[in-house]
Amino acid sequence: MFNRFMLVVVFVPLAIILIALAVANREPVAFTLDPFNPGNPALTLKLPLFIFLFLALAVGMIVGSMATWVKQGRYRKLARQRGVEAENLRQAVSRAPQAPQGPALPKPTA
């Protein structure tokens, strides 16, 4: 149910906005990688503006995801260490000798 809600409320309007942006910015623009000679045809791309916008969005998402992944590395390491510790404790408990079963203790009365 939540997935359907996200699809309708977030992704459909976002898709409409992106399609409108692509239609409005379909004129070719020059993107040059040579700041000292902007007319250099070897280092200049002529593509529609929306392609550059979408590429910038994709690169930003990838860089942001990588930064988040690197920043959260210490928490993943801590989770691995605690998982190993928990497994060692489970094995230690399963190997421990069982205490002799004596008579059951009476339940405390309130």
mmCIF file of C-alpha atoms in Angstrom:
data_model
loop_
_atom_site.group_PDB
_atom_site.id
_atom_site.type_symbol
_atom_site.label_atom_id
_atom_site.label_comp_id
_atom_site.label_asym_id
_atom_site.label_seq_id
_atom_site.Cartn_x
_atom_site.Cartn_y
_atom_site.Cartn_z
ATOM 1 C CA MET A 1 0.000 0.000 0.000
ATOM 2 C CA PHE A 2 2.809 2.410 0.902
ATOM 3 C CA ASN A 3 4.613 1.603 -2.359
ATOM 4 C CA ARG A 4 1.523 2.519 -4.350
ATOM 5 C CA PHE A 5 1.223 5.765 -2.376
ATOM 6 C CA MET A 6 4.858 6.661 -3.083
ATOM 7 C CA LEU A 7 4.369 5.898 -6.762
ATOM 8 C CA VAL A 8 1.313 8.111 -7.111
ATOM 9 C CA VAL A 9 2.282 10.987 -4.820
ATOM 10 C CA VAL A 10 6.014 11.302 -5.503
ATOM 11 C CA PHE A 11 7.133 9.568 -8.675
ATOM 12 C CA VAL A 12 4.278 10.457 -11.032
ATOM 13 C CA PRO A 13 4.570 14.242 -10.433
ATOM 14 C CA LEU A 14 8.362 13.951 -10.593
ATOM 15 C CA ALA A 15 8.123 12.165 -13.947
ATOM 16 C CA ILE A 16 5.758 14.843 -15.264
ATOM 17 C CA ILE A 17 8.157 17.598 -14.184
ATOM 18 C CA LEU A 18 11.152 15.825 -15.760
ATOM 19 C CA ILE A 19 9.305 15.276 -19.038
ATOM 20 C CA ALA A 20 8.279 18.943 -19.130
ATOM 21 C CA LEU A 21 11.870 19.961 -18.397
ATOM 22 C CA ALA A 22 13.158 17.755 -21.209
ATOM 23 C CA VAL A 23 10.640 19.156 -23.709
ATOM 24 C CA ALA A 24 11.364 22.760 -22.732
ATOM 25 C CA ASN A 25 15.171 22.343 -22.941
ATOM 26 C CA ARG A 26 15.722 20.347 -26.113
ATOM 27 C CA GLU A 27 17.819 22.945 -27.935
ATOM 28 C CA PRO A 28 21.473 21.925 -28.318
ATOM 29 C CA VAL A 29 23.991 23.754 -26.172
ATOM 30 C CA ALA A 30 27.769 23.646 -26.225
ATOM 31 C CA PHE A 31 29.572 22.173 -23.238
ATOM 32 C CA THR A 32 33.316 22.701 -23.394
ATOM 33 C CA LEU A 33 36.032 21.195 -21.242
ATOM 34 C CA ASP A 34 38.675 23.710 -22.319
ATOM 35 C CA PRO A 35 38.288 26.970 -20.344
ATOM 36 C CA PHE A 36 41.122 28.698 -22.246
ATOM 37 C CA ASN A 37 39.844 27.939 -25.757
ATOM 38 C CA PRO A 38 36.046 27.528 -25.604
ATOM 39 C CA GLY A 39 35.790 27.062 -29.364
ATOM 40 C CA ASN A 40 37.993 23.950 -29.416
ATOM 41 C CA PRO A 41 35.850 21.351 -31.230
ATOM 42 C CA ALA A 42 37.852 18.423 -29.826
ATOM 43 C CA LEU A 43 36.791 19.253 -26.239
ATOM 44 C CA THR A 44 33.277 20.563 -26.924
ATOM 45 C CA LEU A 45 30.035 18.587 -26.805
ATOM 46 C CA LYS A 46 26.829 19.852 -28.413
ATOM 47 C CA LEU A 47 23.859 18.107 -26.852
ATOM 48 C CA PRO A 48 20.380 19.133 -25.714
ATOM 49 C CA LEU A 49 20.397 20.919 -22.366
ATOM 50 C CA PHE A 50 18.147 18.365 -20.651
ATOM 51 C CA ILE A 51 20.792 15.659 -21.202
ATOM 52 C CA PHE A 52 23.357 17.733 -19.337
ATOM 53 C CA LEU A 53 20.815 18.393 -16.576
ATOM 54 C CA PHE A 54 19.981 14.701 -16.202
ATOM 55 C CA LEU A 55 23.662 13.771 -16.241
ATOM 56 C CA ALA A 56 24.364 16.305 -13.496
ATOM 57 C CA LEU A 57 21.476 14.862 -11.459
ATOM 58 C CA ALA A 58 22.756 11.301 -11.912
ATOM 59 C CA VAL A 59 26.341 12.237 -11.012
ATOM 60 C CA GLY A 60 25.097 14.081 -7.924
ATOM 61 C CA MET A 61 23.082 11.075 -6.800
ATOM 62 C CA ILE A 62 26.038 8.727 -7.289
ATOM 63 C CA VAL A 63 28.487 11.011 -5.459
ATOM 64 C CA GLY A 64 25.997 11.546 -2.620
ATOM 65 C CA SER A 65 25.371 7.810 -2.298
ATOM 66 C CA MET A 66 29.094 7.086 -2.194
ATOM 67 C CA ALA A 67 29.652 9.782 0.441
ATOM 68 C CA THR A 68 26.849 8.335 2.576
ATOM 69 C CA TRP A 69 28.223 4.809 2.193
ATOM 70 C CA VAL A 70 31.725 5.925 3.247
ATOM 71 C CA LYS A 71 30.386 7.957 6.179
ATOM 72 C CA GLN A 72 28.376 4.990 7.491
ATOM 73 C CA GLY A 73 31.313 2.566 7.266
ATOM 74 C CA ARG A 74 32.057 2.705 10.979
ATOM 75 C CA TYR A 75 28.491 1.617 11.771
ATOM 76 C CA ARG A 76 28.710 -1.342 9.380
ATOM 77 C CA LYS A 77 32.043 -2.340 10.979
ATOM 78 C CA LEU A 78 30.520 -2.094 14.462
ATOM 79 C CA ALA A 79 27.539 -4.202 13.360
ATOM 80 C CA ARG A 80 29.880 -6.894 11.979
ATOM 81 C CA GLN A 81 31.907 -6.927 15.209
ATOM 82 C CA ARG A 82 28.796 -7.213 17.361
ATOM 83 C CA GLY A 83 27.424 -9.966 15.122
ATOM 84 C CA VAL A 84 30.616 -11.989 15.585
ATOM 85 C CA GLU A 85 30.488 -11.345 19.334
ATOM 86 C CA ALA A 86 26.848 -12.467 19.528
ATOM 87 C CA GLU A 87 27.620 -15.644 17.581
ATOM 88 C CA ASN A 88 30.558 -16.414 19.892
ATOM 89 C CA LEU A 89 28.322 -15.952 22.928
ATOM 90 C CA ARG A 90 25.641 -18.240 21.421
ATOM 91 C CA GLN A 91 28.219 -20.950 20.831
ATOM 92 C CA ALA A 92 29.617 -20.542 24.349
ATOM 93 C CA VAL A 93 26.141 -20.895 25.865
ATOM 94 C CA SER A 94 25.310 -23.970 23.791
ATOM 95 C CA ARG A 95 28.605 -25.660 24.864
ATOM 96 C CA ALA A 96 28.235 -24.816 28.554
ATOM 97 C CA PRO A 97 27.330 -27.755 30.790
ATOM 98 C CA GLN A 98 23.746 -27.780 31.920
ATOM 99 C CA ALA A 99 23.088 -27.068 35.589
ATOM 100 C CA PRO A 100 21.456 -29.958 37.454
ATOM 101 C CA GLN A 101 17.707 -29.654 37.603
ATOM 102 C CA GLY A 102 16.565 -29.432 41.197
ATOM 103 C CA PRO A 103 13.119 -28.958 42.616
ATOM 104 C CA ALA A 104 11.267 -25.995 41.215
ATOM 105 C CA LEU A 105 11.359 -22.900 43.350
ATOM 106 C CA PRO A 106 8.041 -21.633 44.643
ATOM 107 C CA LYS A 107 6.625 -18.585 42.907
ATOM 108 C CA PRO A 108 6.755 -15.431 44.971
ATOM 109 C CA THR A 109 3.438 -14.186 46.274
ATOM 110 C CA ALA A 110 2.472 -10.582 45.961
#
